Coordinates of C-alpha atoms in Angstrom, one line a residue:
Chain G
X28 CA -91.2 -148.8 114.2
X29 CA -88.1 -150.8 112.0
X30 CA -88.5 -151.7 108.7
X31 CA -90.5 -154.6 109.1
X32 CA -93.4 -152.4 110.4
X33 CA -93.3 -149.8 108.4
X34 CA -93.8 -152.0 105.3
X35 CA -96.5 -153.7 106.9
X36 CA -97.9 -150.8 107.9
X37 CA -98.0 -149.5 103.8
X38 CA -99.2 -152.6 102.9
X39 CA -102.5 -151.7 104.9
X40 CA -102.9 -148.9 102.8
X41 CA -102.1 -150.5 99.8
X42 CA -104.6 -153.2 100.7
X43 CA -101.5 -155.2 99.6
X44 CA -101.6 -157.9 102.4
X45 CA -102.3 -161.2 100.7
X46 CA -100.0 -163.7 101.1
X47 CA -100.3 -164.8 97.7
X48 CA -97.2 -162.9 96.6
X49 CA -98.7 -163.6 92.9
X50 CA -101.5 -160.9 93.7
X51 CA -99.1 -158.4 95.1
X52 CA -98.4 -155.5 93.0
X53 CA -95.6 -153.8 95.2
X54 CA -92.6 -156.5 96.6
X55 CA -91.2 -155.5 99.7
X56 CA -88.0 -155.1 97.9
X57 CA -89.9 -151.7 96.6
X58 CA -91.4 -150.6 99.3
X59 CA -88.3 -151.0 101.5
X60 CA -86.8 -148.6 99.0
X61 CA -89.7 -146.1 99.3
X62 CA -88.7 -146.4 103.2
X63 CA -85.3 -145.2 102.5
X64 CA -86.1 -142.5 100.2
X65 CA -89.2 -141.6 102.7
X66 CA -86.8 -142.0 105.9
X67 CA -84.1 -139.6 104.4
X68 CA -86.8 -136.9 102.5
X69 CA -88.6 -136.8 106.8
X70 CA -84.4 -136.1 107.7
X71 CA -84.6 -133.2 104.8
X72 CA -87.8 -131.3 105.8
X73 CA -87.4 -131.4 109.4
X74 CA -83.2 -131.9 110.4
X75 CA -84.0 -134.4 113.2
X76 CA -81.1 -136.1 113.1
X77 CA -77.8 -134.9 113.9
X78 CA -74.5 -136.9 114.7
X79 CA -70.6 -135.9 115.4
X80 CA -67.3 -137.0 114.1
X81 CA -63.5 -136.6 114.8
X82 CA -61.1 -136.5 112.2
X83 CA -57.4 -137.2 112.8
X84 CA -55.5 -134.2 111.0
X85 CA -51.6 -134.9 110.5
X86 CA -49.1 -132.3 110.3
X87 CA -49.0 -129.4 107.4
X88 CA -52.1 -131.3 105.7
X89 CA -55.0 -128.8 105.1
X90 CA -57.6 -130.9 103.1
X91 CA -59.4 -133.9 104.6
X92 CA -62.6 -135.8 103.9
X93 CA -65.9 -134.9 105.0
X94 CA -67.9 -137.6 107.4
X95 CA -69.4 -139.9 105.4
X96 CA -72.6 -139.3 107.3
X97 CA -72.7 -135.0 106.6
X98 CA -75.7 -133.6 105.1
X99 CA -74.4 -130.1 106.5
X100 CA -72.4 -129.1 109.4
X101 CA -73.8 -127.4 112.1
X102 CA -70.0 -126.4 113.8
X103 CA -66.3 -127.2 113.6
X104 CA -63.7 -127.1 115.7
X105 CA -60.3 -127.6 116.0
X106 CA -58.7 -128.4 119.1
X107 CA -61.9 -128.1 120.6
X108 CA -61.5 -124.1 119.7
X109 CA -64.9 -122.9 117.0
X110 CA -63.3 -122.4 113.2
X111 CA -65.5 -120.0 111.2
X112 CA -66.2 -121.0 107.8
X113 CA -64.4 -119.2 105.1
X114 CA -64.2 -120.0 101.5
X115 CA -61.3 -118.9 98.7
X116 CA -62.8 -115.9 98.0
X117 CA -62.6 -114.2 101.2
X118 CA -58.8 -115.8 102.0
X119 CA -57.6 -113.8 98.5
X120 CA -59.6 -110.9 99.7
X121 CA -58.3 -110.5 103.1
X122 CA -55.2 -112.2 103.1
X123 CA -52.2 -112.4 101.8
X124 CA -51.6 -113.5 98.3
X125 CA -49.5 -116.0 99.2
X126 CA -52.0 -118.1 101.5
X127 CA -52.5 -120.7 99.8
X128 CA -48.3 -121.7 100.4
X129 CA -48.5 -120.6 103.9
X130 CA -46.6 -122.2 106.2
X131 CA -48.8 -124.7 108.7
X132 CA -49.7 -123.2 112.2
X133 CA -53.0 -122.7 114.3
X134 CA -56.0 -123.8 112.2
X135 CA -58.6 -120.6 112.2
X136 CA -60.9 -121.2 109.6
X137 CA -62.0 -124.1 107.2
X138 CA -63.4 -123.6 103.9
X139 CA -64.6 -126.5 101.7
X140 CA -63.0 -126.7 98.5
X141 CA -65.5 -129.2 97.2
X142 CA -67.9 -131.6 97.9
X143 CA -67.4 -134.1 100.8
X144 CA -64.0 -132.2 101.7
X145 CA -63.1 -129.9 104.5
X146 CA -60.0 -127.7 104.6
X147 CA -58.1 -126.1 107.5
X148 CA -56.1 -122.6 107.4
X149 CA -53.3 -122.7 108.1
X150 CA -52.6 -126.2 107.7
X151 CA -52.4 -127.7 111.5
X152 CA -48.9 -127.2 112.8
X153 CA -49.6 -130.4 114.7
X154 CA -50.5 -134.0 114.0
X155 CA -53.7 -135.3 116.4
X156 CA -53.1 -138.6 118.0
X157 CA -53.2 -142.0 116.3
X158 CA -53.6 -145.5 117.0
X159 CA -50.9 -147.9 116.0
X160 CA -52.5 -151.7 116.1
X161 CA -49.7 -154.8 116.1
X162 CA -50.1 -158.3 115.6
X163 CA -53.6 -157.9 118.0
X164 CA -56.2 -161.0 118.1
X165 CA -59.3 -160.6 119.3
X166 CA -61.6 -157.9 119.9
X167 CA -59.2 -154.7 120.2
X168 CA -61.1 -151.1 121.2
X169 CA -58.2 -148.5 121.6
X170 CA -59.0 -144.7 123.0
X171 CA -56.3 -142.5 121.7
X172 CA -55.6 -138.7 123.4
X173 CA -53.1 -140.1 125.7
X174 CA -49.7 -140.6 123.7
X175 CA -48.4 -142.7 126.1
X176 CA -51.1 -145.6 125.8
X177 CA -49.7 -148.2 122.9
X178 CA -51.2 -151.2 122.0
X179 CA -48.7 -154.0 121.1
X180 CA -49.7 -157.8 121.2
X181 CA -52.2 -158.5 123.5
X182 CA -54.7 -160.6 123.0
X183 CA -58.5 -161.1 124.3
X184 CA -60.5 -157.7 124.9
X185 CA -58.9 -154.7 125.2
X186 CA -60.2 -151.2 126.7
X187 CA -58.1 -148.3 127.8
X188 CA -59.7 -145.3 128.6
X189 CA -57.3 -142.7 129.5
X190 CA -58.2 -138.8 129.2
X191 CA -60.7 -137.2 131.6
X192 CA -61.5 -133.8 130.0
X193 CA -62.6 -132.4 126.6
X194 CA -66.9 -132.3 125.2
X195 CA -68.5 -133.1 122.3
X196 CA -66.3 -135.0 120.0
X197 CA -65.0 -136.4 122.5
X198 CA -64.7 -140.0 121.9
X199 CA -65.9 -141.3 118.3
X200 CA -65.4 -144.7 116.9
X201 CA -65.0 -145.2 113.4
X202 CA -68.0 -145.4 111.7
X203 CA -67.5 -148.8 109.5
X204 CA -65.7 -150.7 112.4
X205 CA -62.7 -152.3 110.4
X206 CA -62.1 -155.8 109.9
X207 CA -59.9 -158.4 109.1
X208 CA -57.1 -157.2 107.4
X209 CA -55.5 -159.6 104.7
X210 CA -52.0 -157.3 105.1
X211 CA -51.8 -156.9 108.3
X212 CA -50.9 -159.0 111.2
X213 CA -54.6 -158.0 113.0
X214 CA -57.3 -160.8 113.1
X215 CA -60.7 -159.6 114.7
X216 CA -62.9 -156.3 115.2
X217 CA -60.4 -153.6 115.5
X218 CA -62.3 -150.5 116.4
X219 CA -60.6 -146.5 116.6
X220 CA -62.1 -144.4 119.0
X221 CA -60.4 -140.7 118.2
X222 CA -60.5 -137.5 120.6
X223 CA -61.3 -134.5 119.4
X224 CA -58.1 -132.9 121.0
X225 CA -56.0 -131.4 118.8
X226 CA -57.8 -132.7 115.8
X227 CA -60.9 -132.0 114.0
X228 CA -64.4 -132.2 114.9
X229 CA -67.6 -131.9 113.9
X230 CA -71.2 -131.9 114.6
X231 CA -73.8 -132.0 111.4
X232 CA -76.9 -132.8 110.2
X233 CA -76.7 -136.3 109.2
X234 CA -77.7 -138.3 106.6
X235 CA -79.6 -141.6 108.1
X236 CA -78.3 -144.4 107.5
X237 CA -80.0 -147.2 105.0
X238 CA -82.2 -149.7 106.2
X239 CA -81.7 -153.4 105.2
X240 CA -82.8 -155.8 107.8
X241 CA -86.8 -156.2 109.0
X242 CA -85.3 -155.1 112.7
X243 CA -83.9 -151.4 111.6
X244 CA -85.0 -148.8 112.7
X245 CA -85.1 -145.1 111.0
X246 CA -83.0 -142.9 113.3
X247 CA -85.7 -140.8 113.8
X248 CA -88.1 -140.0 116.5
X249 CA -91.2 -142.2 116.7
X250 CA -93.7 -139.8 115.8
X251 CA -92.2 -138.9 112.5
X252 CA -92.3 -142.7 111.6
X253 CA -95.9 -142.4 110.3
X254 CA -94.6 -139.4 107.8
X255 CA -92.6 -142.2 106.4
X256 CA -95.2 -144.7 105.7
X257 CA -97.7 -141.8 104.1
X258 CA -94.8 -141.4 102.0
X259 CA -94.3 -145.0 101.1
X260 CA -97.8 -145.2 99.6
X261 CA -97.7 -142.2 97.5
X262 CA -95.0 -143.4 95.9
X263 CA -96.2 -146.7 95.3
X264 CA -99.3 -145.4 93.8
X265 CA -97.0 -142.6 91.8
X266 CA -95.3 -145.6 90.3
X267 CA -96.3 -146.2 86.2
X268 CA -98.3 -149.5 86.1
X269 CA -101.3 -151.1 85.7
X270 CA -102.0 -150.2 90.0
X271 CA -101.0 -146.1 88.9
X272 CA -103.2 -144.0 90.6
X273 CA -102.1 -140.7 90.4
X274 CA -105.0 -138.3 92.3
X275 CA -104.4 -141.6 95.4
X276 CA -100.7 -140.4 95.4
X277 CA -101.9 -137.2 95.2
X278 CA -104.3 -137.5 98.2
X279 CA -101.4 -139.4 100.3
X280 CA -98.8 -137.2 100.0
X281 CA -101.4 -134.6 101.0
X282 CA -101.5 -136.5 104.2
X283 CA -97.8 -137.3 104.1
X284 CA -97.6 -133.2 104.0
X285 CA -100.1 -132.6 106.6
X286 CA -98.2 -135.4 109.7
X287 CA -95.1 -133.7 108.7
X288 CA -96.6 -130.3 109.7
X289 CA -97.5 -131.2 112.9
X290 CA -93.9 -133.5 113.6
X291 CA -92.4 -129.8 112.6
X292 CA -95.0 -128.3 115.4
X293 CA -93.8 -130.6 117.9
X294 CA -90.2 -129.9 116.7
X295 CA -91.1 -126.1 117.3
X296 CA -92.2 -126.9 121.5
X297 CA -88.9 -128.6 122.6
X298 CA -87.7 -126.4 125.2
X299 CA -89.8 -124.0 125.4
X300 CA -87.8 -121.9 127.8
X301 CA -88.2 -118.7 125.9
X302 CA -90.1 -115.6 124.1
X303 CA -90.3 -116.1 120.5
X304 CA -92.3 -113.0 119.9
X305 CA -94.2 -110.7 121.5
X306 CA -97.5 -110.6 118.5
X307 CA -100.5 -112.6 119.9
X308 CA -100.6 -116.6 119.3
X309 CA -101.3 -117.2 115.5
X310 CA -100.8 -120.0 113.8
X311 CA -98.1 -120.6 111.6
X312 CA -96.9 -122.7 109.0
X313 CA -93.9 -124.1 109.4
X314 CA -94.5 -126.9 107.1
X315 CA -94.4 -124.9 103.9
X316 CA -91.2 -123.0 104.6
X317 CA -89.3 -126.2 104.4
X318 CA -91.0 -127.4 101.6
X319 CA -89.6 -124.3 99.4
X320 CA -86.4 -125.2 100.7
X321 CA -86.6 -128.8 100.2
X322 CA -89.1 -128.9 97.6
X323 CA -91.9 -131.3 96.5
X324 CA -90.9 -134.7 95.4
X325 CA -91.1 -134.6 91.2
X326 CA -93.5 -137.3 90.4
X327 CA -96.0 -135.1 91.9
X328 CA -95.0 -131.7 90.0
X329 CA -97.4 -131.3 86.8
Chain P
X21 CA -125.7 -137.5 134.8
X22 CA -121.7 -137.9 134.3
X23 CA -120.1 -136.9 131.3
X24 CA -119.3 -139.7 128.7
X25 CA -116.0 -141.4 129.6
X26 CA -113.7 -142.3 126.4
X27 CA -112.2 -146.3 126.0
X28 CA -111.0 -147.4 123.5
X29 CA -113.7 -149.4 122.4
X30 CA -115.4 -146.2 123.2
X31 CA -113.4 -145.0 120.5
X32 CA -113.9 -147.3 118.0
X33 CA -117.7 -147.4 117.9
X34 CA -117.3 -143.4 117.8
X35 CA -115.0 -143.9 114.7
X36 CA -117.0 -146.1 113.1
X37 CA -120.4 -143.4 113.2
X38 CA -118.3 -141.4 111.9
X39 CA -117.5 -143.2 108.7
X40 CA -121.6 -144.7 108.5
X41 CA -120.5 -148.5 109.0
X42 CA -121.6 -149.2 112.5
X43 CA -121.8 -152.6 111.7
X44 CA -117.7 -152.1 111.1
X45 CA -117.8 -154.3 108.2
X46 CA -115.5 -152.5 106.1
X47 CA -112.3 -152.3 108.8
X48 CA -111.5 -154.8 111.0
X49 CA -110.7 -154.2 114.8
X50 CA -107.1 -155.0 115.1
X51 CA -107.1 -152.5 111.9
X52 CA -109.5 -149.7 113.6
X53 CA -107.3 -150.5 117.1
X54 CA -104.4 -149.0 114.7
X55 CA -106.0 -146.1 113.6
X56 CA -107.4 -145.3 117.3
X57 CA -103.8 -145.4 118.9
X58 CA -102.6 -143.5 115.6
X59 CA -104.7 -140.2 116.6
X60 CA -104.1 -140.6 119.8
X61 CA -100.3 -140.2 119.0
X62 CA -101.7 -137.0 116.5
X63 CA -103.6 -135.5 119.6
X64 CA -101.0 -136.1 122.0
X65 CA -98.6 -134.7 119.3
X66 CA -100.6 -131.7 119.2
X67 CA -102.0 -130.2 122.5
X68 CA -99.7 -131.9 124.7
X69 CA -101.8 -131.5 127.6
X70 CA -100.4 -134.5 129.8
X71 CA -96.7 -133.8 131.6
X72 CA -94.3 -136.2 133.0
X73 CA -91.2 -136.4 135.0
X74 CA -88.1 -138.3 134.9
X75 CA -84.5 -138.2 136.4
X76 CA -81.8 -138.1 134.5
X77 CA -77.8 -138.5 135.7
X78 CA -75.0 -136.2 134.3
X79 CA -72.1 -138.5 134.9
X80 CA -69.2 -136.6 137.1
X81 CA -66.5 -135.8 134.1
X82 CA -68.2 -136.6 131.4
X83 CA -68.7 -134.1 128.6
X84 CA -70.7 -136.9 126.6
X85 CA -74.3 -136.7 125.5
X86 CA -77.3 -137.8 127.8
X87 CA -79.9 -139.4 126.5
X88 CA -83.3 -138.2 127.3
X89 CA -86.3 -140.8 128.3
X90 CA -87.4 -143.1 125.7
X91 CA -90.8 -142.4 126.4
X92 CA -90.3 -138.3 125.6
X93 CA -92.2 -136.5 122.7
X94 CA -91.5 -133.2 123.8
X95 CA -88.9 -132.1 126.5
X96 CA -89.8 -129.3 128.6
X97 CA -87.1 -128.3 131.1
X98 CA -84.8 -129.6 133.2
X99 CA -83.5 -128.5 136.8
X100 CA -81.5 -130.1 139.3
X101 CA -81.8 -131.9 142.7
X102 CA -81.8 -130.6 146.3
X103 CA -78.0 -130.7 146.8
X104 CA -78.3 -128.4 144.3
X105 CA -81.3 -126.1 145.0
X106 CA -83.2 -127.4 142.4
X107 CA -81.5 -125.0 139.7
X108 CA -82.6 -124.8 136.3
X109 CA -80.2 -125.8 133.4
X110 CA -80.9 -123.0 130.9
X111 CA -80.9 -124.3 127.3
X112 CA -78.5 -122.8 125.2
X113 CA -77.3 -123.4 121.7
X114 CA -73.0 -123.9 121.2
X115 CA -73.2 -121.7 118.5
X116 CA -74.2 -119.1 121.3
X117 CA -71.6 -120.3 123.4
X118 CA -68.9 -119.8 121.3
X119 CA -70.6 -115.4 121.3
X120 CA -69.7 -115.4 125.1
X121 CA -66.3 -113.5 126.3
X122 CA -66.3 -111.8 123.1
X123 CA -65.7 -115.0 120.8
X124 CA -62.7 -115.4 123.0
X125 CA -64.1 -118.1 125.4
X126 CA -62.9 -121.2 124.7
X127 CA -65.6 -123.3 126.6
X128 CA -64.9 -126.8 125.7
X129 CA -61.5 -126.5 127.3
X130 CA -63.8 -125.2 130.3
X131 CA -62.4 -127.0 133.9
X132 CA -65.2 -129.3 134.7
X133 CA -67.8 -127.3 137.4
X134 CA -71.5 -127.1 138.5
X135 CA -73.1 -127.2 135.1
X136 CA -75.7 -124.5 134.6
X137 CA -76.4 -124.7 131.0
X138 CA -77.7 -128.0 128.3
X139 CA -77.4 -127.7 124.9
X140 CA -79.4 -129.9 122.5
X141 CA -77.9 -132.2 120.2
X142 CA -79.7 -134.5 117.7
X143 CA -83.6 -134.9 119.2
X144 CA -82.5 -137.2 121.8
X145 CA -80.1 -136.2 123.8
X146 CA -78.7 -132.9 125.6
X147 CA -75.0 -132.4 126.7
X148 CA -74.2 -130.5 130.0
X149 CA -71.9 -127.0 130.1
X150 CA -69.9 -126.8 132.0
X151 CA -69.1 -130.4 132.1
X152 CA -69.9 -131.4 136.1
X153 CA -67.2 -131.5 138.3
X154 CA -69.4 -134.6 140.7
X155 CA -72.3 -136.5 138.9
X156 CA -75.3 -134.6 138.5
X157 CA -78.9 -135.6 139.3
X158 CA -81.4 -133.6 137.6
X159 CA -85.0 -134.0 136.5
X160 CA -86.5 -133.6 133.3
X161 CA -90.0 -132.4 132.5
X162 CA -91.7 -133.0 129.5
X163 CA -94.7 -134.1 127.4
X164 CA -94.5 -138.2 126.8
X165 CA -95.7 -140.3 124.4
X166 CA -99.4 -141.8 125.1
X167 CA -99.7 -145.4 125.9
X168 CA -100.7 -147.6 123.4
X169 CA -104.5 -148.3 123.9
X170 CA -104.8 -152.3 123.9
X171 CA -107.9 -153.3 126.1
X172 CA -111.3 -151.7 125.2
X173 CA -111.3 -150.9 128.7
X174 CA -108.2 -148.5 128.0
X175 CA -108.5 -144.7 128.4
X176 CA -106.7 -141.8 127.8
X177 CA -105.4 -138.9 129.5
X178 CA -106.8 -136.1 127.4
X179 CA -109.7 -133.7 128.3
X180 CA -113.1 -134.6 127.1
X181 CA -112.4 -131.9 124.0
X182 CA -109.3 -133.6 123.3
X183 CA -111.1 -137.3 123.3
X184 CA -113.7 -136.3 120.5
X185 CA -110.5 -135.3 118.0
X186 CA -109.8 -138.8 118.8
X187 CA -112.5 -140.7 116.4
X188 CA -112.1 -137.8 114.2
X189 CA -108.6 -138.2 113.0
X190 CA -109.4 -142.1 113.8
X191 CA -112.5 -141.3 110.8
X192 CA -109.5 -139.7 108.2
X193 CA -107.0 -142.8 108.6
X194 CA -109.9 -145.2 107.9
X195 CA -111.2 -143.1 105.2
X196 CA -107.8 -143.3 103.1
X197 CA -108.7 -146.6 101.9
X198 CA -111.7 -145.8 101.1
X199 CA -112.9 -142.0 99.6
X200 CA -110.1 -139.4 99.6
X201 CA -112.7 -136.6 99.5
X202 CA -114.3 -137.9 102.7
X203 CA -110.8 -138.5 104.2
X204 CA -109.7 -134.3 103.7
X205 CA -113.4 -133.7 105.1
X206 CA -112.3 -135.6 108.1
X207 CA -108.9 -134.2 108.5
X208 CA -110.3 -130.3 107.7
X209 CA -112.8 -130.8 110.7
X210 CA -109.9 -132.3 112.9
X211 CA -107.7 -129.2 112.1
X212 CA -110.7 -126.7 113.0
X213 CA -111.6 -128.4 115.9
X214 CA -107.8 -129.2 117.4
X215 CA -107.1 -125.1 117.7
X216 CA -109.7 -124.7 120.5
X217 CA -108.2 -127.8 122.1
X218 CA -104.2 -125.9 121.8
X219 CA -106.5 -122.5 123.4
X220 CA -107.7 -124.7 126.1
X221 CA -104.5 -125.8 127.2
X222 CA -102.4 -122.6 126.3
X223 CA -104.6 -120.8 128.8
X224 CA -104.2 -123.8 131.0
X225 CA -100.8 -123.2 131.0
X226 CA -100.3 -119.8 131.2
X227 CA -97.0 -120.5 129.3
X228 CA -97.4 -116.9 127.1
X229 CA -99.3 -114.1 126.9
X230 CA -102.4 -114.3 125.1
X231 CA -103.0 -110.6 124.2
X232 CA -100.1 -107.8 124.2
X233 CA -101.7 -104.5 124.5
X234 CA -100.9 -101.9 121.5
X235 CA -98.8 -99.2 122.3
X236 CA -97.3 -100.0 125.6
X237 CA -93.1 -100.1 126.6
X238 CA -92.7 -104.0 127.3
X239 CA -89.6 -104.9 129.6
X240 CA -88.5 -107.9 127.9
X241 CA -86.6 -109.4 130.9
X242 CA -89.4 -108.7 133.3
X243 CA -91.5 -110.6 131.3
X244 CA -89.8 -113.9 131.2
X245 CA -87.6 -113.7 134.1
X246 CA -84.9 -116.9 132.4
X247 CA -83.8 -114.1 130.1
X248 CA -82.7 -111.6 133.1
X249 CA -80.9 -114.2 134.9
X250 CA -79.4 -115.9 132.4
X251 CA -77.9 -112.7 130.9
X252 CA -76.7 -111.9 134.1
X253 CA -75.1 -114.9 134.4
X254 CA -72.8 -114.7 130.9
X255 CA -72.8 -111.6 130.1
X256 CA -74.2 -109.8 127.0
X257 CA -74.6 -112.4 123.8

């Protein structure tokens, strides 16, 4: 389903579908905002969505931004090698004193010293590869890992890929393509794929992205789309107004709760390829051990 | 005398008993068409009786992500072609990967090779390890998503007990608009009646043991023989 759909959809249940846009009492302004919030509280309880960046580390740097996208990392590596997370604490504890001034060398760990940042230690003793556009027109795509590959006036569509080797991170474009530059000599869609050799990459939960247009979709699987809608329509009922109806957003979220139990039971039979335990077949709740974690939304808390 | 065969109009006139309005007076039929192919999704969702195949193509040097069929609500397994004696591709996790050799096995500088593992990443696609050397053809088996019911002479796939849940969770939809109580009466009777359904096909299956006996030394790797040969494979991790 894309946006479009989903509001429909909610609109159904609201019983909302006159055209007569006098008699409406939610604008799909609000309800597309419901979808959002719905779309990312679905990502919340259940982790569907997961994505991957590369970030380009330079040279005796430690600290660099997280991806935009990160709800919470799953795994980093640097030069494709695992780094274990650390945090201050254990570096004063098991280090030496000093660490902090150390001199740059083979990244081992990361630690996060706030919010959206990441931090390597030791700083990287080596700068990853970089593109370097000049005075391009056109639609420009340039694959870095080989330092020999250079981009330097051409014109039209350009594609290079060089490197054979290396997994996951492999190849990433940025993800906010970049445009035209008013400083710089570029005119066009200039996009930077990285490698994730010899700089820093990640895989994460990620946060989906926000719907705008009728045609998006929620990057989540179809099934979990209908959690979404449920969701829509408690909040629209939650909502203080003359159309509040607070035992009706009560009763949907019920249902909202009860679709995302059995999306999280799906969830729980992908691959199926091995003993889980060896007690005979009960049923579980899976639903409710996210929900402590993630906990209810607060216009339905007494 | 045959046993009653399930359409979708079937399904419909079913749903509507349920909620007393025969007549359908109070929901349209596009709108009861919606709620029909909505618990069919919900039943499908949840006793995933009906398998597919597909093929999918591990691209020779590629250590990128493969995409599994659009149409898959629940992967299954995966295992290769003849060429390759129709192997299985154990699913792993890279978290375990990065256990083997100690913590000292660097595998994504691994030389590209006959891939024997998949991890999953994000709930659409899986990534090969090692990364293969030639293109890979393999074949995935899972559970897919049921077609959209748009004639009344549709049908579905499920067993006869999976075709009554059908109008049941069809009932609960429709009854949202209308009485909330009736609605969680609806849904309380589908969740009663939808366990003997996941029975039916777990015995089906054979996919676990129903019953372990109390008391008795249980070989762990004789029982599901993936976990002998994979370890066997890596190594303790």
């Amino acid at each position: 389903m894309n946006l479009g759909s989903l509001r429909s959809q909610a609109k159904i249940y609201l019983m909302g579908t006159s055209t007569d846009t006098a008699s409406i009492a939610w604008s799909d302004a609000e309800l597309n905002r419901y979808a959002n919030e719905g779309t990312f509280y679905v990502q919340q309880i259940t982790e569907f969505y997961q994505d991957s960046d590369n970030k380009v580390v330079t040279s005796g740097t430690s600290t660099y931004a997280a991806p935009s996208l990160e709800h919470q990392f799953i795994r980093l590596a640097f030069d494709r090698d695992l780094v274990p997370q650390t945090n201050e604490y254990e570096l004063d504890r098991d280090t030496c004193t000093s660490w902090r001034g150390m001199q740059s060398g083979v990244s081992q760990y990361f630690y996060r010293p706030t919010l959206n940042q990441v931090a390597l230690w030791p700083p990287p003793n080596t700068s990853g590869d970089t593109s370097i556009f000049g005075s391009e027109l056109g639609v420009v795509v340039e694959i870095t890992g080989d330092p020999l590959y250079a981009l330097s006036g051409e014109f039209g569509v350009v594609t290079g890929f060089t490197d054979t080797e290396g997994s996951i991170g492999k190849f990433r474009s940025d993800i906010f393509a970049s445009l035209y530059q008013a400083n710089g000599p570029q005119f066009g869609v200039l996009i930077n794929y990285t490698n994730d050799e010899g700089n820093l990459s990640s895989i994460f939960v990620a946060i989906p992205q926000q719907m705008t247009a009728d045609t998006d979709v929620p990057q989540l699987p179809p099934f979990a789309h209908w959690g979404i809608i449920n969701y829509m329509v408690a909040k629209a009922f939650a909502r203080e107004g003359e159309f509040q109806d607070m035992s009706a957003a009560q009763a949907w979220f019920e249902a909202f709760k009860d679709w995302m139990g059995a999306s999280l039971g799906v969830k729980g039979r992908w691959w199926p390829t091995s003993i889980t335990s060896l007690e005979p077949w009960q049923t579980g709740d899976r639903l409710n051990q996210r929900l402590q974690a993630v906990s209810i939304p607060s216009f339905l808390r007494s | 005398m045959s046993i009653q065969t399930y359409n979708l109009a079937a399904f419909r006139q079913e749903t509507l008993d349920h909620l007393n309005d025969s007549n359908g007076g109070m929901w349209s039929t596009s709108e009861l068409n919606g709620y029909v192919n909505q618990a069919v999704l919900r039943v499908a969702m949840d006793i995933r009786v009906n398998k597919s195949e597909a093929a999918m193509t591990f691209g020779a040097l590629c250590g990128c992500s493969t995409y599994l069929p659009s149409d898959c609500l629940v992967p299954e397994f995966v295992y290769t072609d003849v060429n390759n004696g129709y192997q299985r591709l154990f699913k792993t996790h890279i978290l375990a990967l990065d256990k083997t050799g100690k913590g000292y096995n660097n595998w994504e500088k691994d030389a590209p090779n006959t891939p024997r593992n998949f991890w999953p990443f994000s709930w659409d696609q899986i990534v090969p390890w090692p990364i293969p050397f030639n293109a890979l053809n393999g074949t995935l088996h899972y559970v897919p998503y049921p077609t959209t019911l748009v004639l009344d002479t549709d049908t579905t796939v499920f067993p006869m007990s999976g075709n009554r849940l059908v109008s049941v969770f069809a009932a609960y939809l429709a009854s949202l608009k209308t009485s909330m109580v009736k609605a969680k009466n609806f849904l309380d009777e589908y969740n009663s009646r939808v366990v003997l359904v996941q029975e039916q096909e777990r015995n089906n299956s054979k996919s676990r043991p129903a019953v372990m006996g109390v008391g008795r030394w249980f070989d762990r790797q004789g029982a599901n023989p993936e976990v002998g040969r994979f370890s066997q494979l890596r190594g303790y991790y």
